[in-house]
Coordinates of C-alpha atoms and ligand atoms in Angstrom, one line a residue:
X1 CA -87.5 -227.0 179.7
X2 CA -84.4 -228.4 178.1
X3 CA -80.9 -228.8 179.8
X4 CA -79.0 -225.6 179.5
X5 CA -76.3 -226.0 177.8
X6 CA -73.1 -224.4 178.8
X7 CA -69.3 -223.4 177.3
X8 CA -66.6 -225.5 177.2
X9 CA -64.9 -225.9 180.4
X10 CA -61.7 -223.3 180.4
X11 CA -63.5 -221.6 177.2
X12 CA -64.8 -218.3 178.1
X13 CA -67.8 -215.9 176.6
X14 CA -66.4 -212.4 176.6
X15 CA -69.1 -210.0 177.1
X16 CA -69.7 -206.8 177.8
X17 CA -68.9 -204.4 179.4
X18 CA -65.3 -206.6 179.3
X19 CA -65.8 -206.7 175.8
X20 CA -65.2 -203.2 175.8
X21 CA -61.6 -203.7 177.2
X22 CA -60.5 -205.4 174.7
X23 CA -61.9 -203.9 171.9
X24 CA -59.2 -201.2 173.6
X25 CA -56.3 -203.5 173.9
X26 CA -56.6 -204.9 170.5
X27 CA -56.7 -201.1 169.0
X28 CA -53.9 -200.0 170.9
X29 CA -52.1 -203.4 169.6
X30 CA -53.0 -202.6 165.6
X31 CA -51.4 -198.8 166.8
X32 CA -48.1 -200.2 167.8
X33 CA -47.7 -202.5 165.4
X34 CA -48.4 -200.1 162.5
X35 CA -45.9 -197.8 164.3
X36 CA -43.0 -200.4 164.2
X37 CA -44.3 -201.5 160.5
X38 CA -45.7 -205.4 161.5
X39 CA -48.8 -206.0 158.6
X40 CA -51.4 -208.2 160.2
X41 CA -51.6 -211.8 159.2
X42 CA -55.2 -214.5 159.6
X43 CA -54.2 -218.1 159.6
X44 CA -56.7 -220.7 159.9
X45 CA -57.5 -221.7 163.4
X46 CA -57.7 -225.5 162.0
X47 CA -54.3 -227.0 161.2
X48 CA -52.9 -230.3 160.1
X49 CA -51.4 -231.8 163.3
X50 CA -48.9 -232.5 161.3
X51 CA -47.6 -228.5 161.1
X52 CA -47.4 -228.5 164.9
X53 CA -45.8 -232.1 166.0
X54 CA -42.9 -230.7 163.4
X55 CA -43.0 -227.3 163.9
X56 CA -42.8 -227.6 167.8
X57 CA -41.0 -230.7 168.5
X58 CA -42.3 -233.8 169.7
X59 CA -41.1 -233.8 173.5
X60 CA -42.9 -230.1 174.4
X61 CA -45.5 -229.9 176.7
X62 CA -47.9 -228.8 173.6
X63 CA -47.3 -231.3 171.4
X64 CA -47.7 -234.1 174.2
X65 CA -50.7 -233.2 176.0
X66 CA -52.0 -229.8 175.2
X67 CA -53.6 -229.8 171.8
X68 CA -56.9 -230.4 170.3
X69 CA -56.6 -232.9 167.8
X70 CA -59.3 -234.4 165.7
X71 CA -59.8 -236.6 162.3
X72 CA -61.6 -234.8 159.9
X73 CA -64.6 -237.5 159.7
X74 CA -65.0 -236.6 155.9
X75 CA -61.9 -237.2 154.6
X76 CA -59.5 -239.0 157.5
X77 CA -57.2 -235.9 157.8
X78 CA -55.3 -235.0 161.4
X79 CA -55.9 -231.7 162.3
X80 CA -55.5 -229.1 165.2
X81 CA -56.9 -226.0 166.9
X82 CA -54.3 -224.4 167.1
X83 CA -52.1 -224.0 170.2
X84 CA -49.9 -221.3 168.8
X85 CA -49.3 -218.8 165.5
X86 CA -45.8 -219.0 165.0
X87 CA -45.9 -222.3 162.9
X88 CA -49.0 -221.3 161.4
X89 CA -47.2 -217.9 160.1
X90 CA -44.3 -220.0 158.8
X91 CA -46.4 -222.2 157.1
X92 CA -48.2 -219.4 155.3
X93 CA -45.4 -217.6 154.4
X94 CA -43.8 -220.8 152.7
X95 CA -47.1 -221.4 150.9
X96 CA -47.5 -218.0 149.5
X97 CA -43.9 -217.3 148.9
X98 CA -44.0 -214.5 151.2
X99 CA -40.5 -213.4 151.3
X100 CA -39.4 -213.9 147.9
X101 CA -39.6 -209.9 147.7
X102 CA -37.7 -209.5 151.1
X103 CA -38.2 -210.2 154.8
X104 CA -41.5 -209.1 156.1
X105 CA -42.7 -208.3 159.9
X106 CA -45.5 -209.9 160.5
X107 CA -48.3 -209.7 163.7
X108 CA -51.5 -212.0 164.5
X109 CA -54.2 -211.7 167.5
X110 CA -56.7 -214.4 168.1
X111 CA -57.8 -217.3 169.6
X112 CA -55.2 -220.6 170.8
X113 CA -56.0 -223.9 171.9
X114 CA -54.7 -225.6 174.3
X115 CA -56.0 -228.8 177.2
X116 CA -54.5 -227.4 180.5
X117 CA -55.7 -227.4 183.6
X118 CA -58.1 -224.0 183.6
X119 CA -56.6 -221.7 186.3
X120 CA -56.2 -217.9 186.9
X121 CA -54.6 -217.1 183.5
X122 CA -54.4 -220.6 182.4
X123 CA -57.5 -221.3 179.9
X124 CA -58.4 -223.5 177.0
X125 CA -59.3 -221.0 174.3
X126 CA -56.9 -217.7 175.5
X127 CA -56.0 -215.3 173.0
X128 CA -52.6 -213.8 172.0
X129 CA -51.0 -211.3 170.0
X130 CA -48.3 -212.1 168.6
X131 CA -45.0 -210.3 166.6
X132 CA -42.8 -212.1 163.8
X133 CA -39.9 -211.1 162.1
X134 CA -39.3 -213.3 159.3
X135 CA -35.9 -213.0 157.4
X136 CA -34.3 -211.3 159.4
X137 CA -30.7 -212.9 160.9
X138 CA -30.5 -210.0 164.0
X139 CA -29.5 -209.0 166.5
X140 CA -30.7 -205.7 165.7
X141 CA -34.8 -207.3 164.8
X142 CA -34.3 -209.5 168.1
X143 CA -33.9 -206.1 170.5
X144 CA -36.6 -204.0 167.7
X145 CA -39.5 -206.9 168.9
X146 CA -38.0 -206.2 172.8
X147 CA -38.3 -202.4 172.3
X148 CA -41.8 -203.2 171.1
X149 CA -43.7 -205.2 173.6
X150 CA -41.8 -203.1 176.0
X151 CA -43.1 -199.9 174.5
X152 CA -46.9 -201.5 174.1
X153 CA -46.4 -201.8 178.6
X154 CA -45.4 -198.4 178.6
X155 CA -48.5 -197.3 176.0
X156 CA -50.7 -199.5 178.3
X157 CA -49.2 -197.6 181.4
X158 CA -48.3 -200.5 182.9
X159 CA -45.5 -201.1 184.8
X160 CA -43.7 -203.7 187.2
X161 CA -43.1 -206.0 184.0
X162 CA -39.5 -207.4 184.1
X163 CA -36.9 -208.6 181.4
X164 CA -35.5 -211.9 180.9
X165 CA -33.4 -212.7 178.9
X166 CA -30.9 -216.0 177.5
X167 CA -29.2 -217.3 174.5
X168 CA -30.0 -221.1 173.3
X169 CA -26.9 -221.1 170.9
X170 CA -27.0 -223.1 167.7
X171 CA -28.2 -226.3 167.7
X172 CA -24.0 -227.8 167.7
X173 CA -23.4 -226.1 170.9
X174 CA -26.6 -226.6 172.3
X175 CA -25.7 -230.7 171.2
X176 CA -22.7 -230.6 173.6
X177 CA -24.3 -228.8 176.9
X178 CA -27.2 -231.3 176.0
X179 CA -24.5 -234.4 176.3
X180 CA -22.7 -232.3 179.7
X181 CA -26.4 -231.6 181.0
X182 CA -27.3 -235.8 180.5
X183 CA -23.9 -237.0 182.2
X184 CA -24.8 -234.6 185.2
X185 CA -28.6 -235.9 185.5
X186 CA -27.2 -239.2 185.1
X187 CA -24.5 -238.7 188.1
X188 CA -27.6 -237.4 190.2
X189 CA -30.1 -240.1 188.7
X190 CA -31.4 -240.7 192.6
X191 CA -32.9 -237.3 192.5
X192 CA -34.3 -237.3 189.1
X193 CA -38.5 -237.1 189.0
X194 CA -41.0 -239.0 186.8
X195 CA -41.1 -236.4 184.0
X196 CA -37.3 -235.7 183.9
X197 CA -36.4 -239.3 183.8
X198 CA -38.8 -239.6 180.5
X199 CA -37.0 -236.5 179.6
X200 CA -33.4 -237.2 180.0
X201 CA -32.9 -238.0 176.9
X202 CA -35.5 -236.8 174.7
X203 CA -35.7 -233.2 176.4
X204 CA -32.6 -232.6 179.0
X205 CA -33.2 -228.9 178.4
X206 CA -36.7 -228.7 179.9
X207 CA -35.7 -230.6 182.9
X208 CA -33.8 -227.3 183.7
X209 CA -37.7 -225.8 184.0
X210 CA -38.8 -227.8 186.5
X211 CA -40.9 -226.8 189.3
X212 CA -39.9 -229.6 191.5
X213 CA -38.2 -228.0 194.9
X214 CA -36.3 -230.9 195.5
X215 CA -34.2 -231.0 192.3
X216 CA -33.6 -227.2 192.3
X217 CA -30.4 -227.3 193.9
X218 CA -29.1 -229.9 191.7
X219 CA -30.6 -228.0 188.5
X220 CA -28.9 -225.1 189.6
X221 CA -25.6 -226.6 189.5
X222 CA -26.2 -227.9 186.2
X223 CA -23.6 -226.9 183.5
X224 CA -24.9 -224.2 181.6
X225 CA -25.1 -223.4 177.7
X226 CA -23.7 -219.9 177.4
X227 CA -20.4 -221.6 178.3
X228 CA -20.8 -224.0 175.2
X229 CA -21.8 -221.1 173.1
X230 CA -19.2 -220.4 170.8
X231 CA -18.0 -216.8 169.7
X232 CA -20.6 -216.1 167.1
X233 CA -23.7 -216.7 169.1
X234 CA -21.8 -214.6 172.3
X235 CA -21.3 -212.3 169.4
X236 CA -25.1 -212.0 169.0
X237 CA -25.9 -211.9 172.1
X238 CA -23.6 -209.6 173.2
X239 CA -24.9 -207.1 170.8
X240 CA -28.4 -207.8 171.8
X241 CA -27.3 -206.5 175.4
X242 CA -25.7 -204.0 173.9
X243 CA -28.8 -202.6 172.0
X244 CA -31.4 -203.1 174.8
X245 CA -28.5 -200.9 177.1
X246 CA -28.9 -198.3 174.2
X247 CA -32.7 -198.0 174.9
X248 CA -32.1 -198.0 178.7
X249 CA -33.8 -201.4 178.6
X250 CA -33.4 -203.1 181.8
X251 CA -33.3 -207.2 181.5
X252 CA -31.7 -210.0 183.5
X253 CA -29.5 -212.8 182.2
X254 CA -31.7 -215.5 183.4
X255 CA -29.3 -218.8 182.0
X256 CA -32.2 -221.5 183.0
X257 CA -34.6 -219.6 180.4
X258 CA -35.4 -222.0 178.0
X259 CA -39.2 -221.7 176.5
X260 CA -41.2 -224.6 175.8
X261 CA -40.9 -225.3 172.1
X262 CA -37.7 -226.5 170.6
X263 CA -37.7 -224.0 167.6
X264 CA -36.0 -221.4 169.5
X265 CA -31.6 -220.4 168.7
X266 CA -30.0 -217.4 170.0
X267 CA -31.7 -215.1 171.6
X268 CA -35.0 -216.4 174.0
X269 CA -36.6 -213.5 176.5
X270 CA -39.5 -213.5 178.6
X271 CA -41.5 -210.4 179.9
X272 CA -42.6 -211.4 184.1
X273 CA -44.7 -209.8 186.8
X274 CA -44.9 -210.6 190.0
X275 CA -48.3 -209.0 190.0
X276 CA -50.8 -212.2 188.7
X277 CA -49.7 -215.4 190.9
X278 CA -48.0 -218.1 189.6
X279 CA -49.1 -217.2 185.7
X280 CA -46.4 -214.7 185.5
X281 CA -45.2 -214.6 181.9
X282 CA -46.7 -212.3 179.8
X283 CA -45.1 -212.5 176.4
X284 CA -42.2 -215.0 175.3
X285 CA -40.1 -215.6 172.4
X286 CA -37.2 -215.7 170.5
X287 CA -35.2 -216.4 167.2
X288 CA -35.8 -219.9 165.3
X289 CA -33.9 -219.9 162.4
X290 CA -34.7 -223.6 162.1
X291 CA -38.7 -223.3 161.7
X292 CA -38.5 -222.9 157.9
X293 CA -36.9 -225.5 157.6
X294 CA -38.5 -228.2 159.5
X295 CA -41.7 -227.6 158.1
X296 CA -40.4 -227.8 154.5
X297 CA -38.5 -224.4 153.6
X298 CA -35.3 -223.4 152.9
X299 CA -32.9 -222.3 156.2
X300 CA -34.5 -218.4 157.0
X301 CA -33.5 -216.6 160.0
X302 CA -36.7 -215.5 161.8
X303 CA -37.6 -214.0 165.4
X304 CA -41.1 -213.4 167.0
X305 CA -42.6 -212.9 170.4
X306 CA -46.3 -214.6 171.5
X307 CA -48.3 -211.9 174.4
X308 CA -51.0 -213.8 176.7
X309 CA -53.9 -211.1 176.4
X310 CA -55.7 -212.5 179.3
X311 CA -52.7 -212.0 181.1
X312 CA -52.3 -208.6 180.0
X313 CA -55.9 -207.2 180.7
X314 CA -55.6 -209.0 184.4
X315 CA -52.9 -206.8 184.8
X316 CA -54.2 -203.9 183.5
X317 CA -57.1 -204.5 186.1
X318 CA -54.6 -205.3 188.7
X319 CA -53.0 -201.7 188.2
X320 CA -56.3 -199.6 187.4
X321 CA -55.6 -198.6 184.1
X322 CA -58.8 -200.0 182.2
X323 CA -60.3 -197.4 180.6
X324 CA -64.3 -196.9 181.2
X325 CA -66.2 -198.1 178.8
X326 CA -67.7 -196.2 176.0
X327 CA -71.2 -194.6 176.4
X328 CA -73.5 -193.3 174.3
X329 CA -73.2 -189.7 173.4
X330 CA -77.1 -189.7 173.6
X331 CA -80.0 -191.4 174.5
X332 CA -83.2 -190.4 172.8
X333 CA -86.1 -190.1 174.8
X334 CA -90.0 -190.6 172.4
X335 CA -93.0 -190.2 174.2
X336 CA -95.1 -191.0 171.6
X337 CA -94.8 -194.3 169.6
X338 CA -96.4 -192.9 166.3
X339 CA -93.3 -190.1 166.6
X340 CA -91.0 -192.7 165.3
X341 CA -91.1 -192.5 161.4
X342 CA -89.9 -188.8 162.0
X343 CA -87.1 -189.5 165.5
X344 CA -85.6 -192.5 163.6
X345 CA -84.7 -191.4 160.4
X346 CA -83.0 -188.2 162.3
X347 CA -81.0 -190.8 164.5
X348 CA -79.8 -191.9 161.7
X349 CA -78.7 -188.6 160.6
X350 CA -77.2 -188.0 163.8
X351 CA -74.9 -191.3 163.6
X352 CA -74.0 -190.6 160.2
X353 CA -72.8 -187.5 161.2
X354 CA -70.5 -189.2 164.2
X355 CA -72.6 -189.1 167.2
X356 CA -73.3 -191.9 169.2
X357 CA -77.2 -191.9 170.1
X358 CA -78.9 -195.0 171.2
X359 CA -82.6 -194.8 170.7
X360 CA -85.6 -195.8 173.3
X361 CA -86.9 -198.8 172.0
X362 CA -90.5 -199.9 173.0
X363 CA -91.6 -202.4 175.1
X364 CA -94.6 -204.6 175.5
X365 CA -96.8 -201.8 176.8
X366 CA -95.5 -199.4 174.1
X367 CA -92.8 -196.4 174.8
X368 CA -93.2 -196.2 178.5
X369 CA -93.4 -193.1 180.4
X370 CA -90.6 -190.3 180.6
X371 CA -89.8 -191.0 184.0
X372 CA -89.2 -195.0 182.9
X373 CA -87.5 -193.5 179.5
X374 CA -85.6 -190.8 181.7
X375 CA -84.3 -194.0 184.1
X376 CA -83.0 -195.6 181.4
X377 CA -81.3 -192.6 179.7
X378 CA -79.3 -192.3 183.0
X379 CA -78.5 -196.0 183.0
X380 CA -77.2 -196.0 179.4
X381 CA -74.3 -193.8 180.9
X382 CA -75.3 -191.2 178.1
X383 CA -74.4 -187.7 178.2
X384 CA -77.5 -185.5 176.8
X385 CA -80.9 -187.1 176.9
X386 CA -82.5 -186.2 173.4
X387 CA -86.2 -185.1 173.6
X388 CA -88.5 -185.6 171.5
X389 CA -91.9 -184.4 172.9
X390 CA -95.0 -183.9 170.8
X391 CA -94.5 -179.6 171.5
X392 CA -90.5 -179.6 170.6
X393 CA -91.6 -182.1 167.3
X394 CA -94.7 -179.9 166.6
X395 CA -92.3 -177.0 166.7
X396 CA -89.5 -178.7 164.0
X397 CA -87.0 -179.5 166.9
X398 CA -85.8 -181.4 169.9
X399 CA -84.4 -180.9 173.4
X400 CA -81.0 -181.7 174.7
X401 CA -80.6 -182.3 178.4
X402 CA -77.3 -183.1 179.7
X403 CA -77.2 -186.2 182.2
X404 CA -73.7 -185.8 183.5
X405 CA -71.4 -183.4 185.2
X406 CA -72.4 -180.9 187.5
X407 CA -76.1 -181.4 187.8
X408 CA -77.2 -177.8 189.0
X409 CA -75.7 -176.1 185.7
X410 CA -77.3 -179.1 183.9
X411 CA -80.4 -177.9 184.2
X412 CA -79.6 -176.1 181.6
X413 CA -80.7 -177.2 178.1
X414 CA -80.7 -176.9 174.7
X415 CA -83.3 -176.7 171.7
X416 CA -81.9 -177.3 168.4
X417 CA -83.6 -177.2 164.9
X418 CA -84.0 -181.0 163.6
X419 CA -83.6 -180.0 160.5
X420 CA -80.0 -179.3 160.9
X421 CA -78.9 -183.0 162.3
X422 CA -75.0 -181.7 161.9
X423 CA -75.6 -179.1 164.5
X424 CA -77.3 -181.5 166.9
X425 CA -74.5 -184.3 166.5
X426 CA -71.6 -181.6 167.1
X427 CA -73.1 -180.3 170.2
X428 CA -73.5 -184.0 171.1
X429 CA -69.7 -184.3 170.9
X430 CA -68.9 -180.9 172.0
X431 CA -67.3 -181.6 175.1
Ligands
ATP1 P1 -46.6 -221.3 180.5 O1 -45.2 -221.6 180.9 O2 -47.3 -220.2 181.3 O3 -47.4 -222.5 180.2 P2 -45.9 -221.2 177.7 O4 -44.5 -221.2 177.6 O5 -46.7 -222.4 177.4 O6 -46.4 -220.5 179.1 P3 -46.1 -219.6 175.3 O7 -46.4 -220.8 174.5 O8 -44.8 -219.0 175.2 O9 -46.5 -220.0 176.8 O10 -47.2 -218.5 175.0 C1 -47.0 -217.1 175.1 C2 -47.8 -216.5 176.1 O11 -49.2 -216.9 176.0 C3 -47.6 -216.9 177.6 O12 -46.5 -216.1 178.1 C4 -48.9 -216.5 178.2 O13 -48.9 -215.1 178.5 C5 -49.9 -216.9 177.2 N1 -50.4 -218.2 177.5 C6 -49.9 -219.4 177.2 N2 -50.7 -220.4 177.5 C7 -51.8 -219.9 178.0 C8 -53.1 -220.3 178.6 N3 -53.4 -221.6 178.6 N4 -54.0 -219.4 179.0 C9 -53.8 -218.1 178.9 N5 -52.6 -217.6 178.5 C10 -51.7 -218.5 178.0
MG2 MG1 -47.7 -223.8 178.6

């Protein structure tokens, strides 16, 4: 035999029944968004590596390990799977002149790429949905995206999902607290790591992320951006407060939130649980007014939040509230193999007409015999086993026999006429 060949480490089949489960998130997701008026937009997953070392910033975790870059043998060209949406949206919005009628709100779902060490909730092809806002200067858009993952928890039923929340400033003021952050890393050099002395002065902000125990003491005492920002950006965020108080939105001020891209101005949040280990953050984001223009536009205010799906549907696990998967309404159950040309064509019927009916299909040996059929039937998770004996066919119909519920009254069943496939599909979905 030849080697099996397996997926890509960190890359992940989904199959059923999980399948199912998010085939139920992502509805629920196209819901909300309608709800809150976000119009769906497919980028490529292939980009030019280009778009991202701009778009994100050289010095981000993404940009310096995490992405899947290739040459395009054919014709030389740098491209990437991508490792996020957001620069991928601004890209095609600038292409196609998106908002030369007005700002548009815009959401994706799909696939990201990204090398990192595979880990509960840490993979190498993960999927997220993601909200964008572009045009818009805020505050008001900035608290409408909050109010919007924070309603998708509540249509999910989940709870235990907290509210962070900080403002980056403008790039001036975050330019001073970057100079007051350096001169007190420098005045603690001794207790600097590896990865913040490469980033002292290319990143200073991310050293304020660091998961190194030893510096947290000294990070904490850090001087800290909000008292750079100047009155307009305490404006904004002020009023973002003030908003997400309006909806009874609980948040903390967390000052050390940063987020890993250096797009982000103004308002940054992140949604938390406690509830999945150390891969807490469910959805992050924030305003980047300055995207356009780094990748090529004119300046254009813009806000958007990214969701971790995996994350999401761990959590919906974790708390029970993943519905069951969908079973058949029916399960049709032939004795007789030459019965077919007639059973088929009515199962057809029946699905046209909304019912869900999954048919016997024969094996080897031919149909098998009713007790096999009958085992299966139960296994399909089906409602009504449908009949179709050689005395209900000779007669023009077909037997229902329900499969669930209380089995005693099931005993009961039903003989309808197969020429009246409507009748037979609405007491399939009766409930
Ligand atoms: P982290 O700090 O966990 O690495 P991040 O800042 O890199 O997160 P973002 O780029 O903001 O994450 O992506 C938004 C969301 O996408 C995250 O909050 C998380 O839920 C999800 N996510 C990010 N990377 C992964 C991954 N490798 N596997 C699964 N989900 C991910
Ligand atoms: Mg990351």
């Amino acid at each position: 035999m030849a080697e099996k060949l397996v997926a890509v480490k960190g890359m992940n089949d989904i199959a059923p029944p999980q399948s199912a489960h998010w085939e139920w998130l992502e509805d629920q997701l196209r819901a909300l968004m309608a709800r809150y008026g976000y119009r769906n937009l497919r980028t490529p997953i292939v980009e030019p590596t280009a778009l991202f070392v701009r778009g994100l910033g050289e010095v981000t975790d993404i940009v310096e390990k995490e992405m899947y870059s290739f040459e395009d043998k054919l014709n030389g060209e740098q491209l990437t799977l991508r490792p996020e949406n957001t620069a991928g949206v601004v890209r095609a919005a600038l292409e196609s002149n998106m908002l030369y009628e007005g700002p548009k709100r815009l959401y994706y779902m799909g696939p990201m790429f990204r090398h990192e060490r595979p880990q509960r909730g840490r993979y190498r092809q993960f999927h997220q949905v993601g909200a964008e806002a572009l045009g818009f200067a805020g505050p008001d858009v900035d608290v409408e995206l909050i109010v919007l993952a924070s309603d998708l928890w509540a249509t999910l039923g989940l709870t235990g999902i907290e509210l962070e929340i900080n403002s980056l400033g403008q790039p001036a003021e975050r330019l001073a607290h970057r100079q007051a952050l350096i001169a007190h890393f420098e005045s603690h050099a001794s207790l600097l790591d590896e990865d913040a002395k490469r980033r002292l002065h290319s990143n200073p902000l991310r050293i304020l992320d660091t998961k190194n125990p030893a510096m947290q003491d000294m990070v904490n005492a850090a001087p800290q951006l909000i008292d750079h920002l100047g009155p307009e950006s305490l404006a904004h965020f002020d009023r973002v407060k003030a908003l997400l108080d309006a909806h009874g939105i609980a948040y903390r001020v967390n000052p050390r939130l940063v987020r890993g891209m250096d797009y982000y101005n103004l308002t940054v949040f992140e949604f938390v649980t406690t509830q999945l280990g150390s891969q807490g953050t469910v959805c992050a984001g924030g305003r980047y007014d300055g995207l356009f223009e780094q990748i090529g536009g004119k300046p254009t205010p813009a806000v958007g939040w990214a969701l971790g799906m995996e994350r999401i549907l761990e959590l919906l696990k974790e708390q029970g509230r993943l519905p069951e998967p969908p079973t058949p309404d029916a399960y049709a159950v032939v004795p007789d193999a030459a019965s077919l040309s007639q059973v088929m064509p009515l199962l057809r019927a029946l699905r046209q007409a909304g019912a869900r009916v999954q048919m016997h299909a024969a094996g080897a040996e031919g149909m098998g015999s009713m007790k096999s059929q009958f085992k299966k039937a139960d296994a399909s998770g089906a409602r009504f086993a449908l009949i179709f004996g050689a005395d209900e066919l000779a007669q023009g119909q077909v037997a229902l026999k329900p499969l669930r519920g209380d089995r005693d009254a099931a005993t009961a069943q039903w003989v309808l006429p197969l020429a009246d496939p409507a009748a037979i599909a609405a007491r399939l979905r009766a409930d």
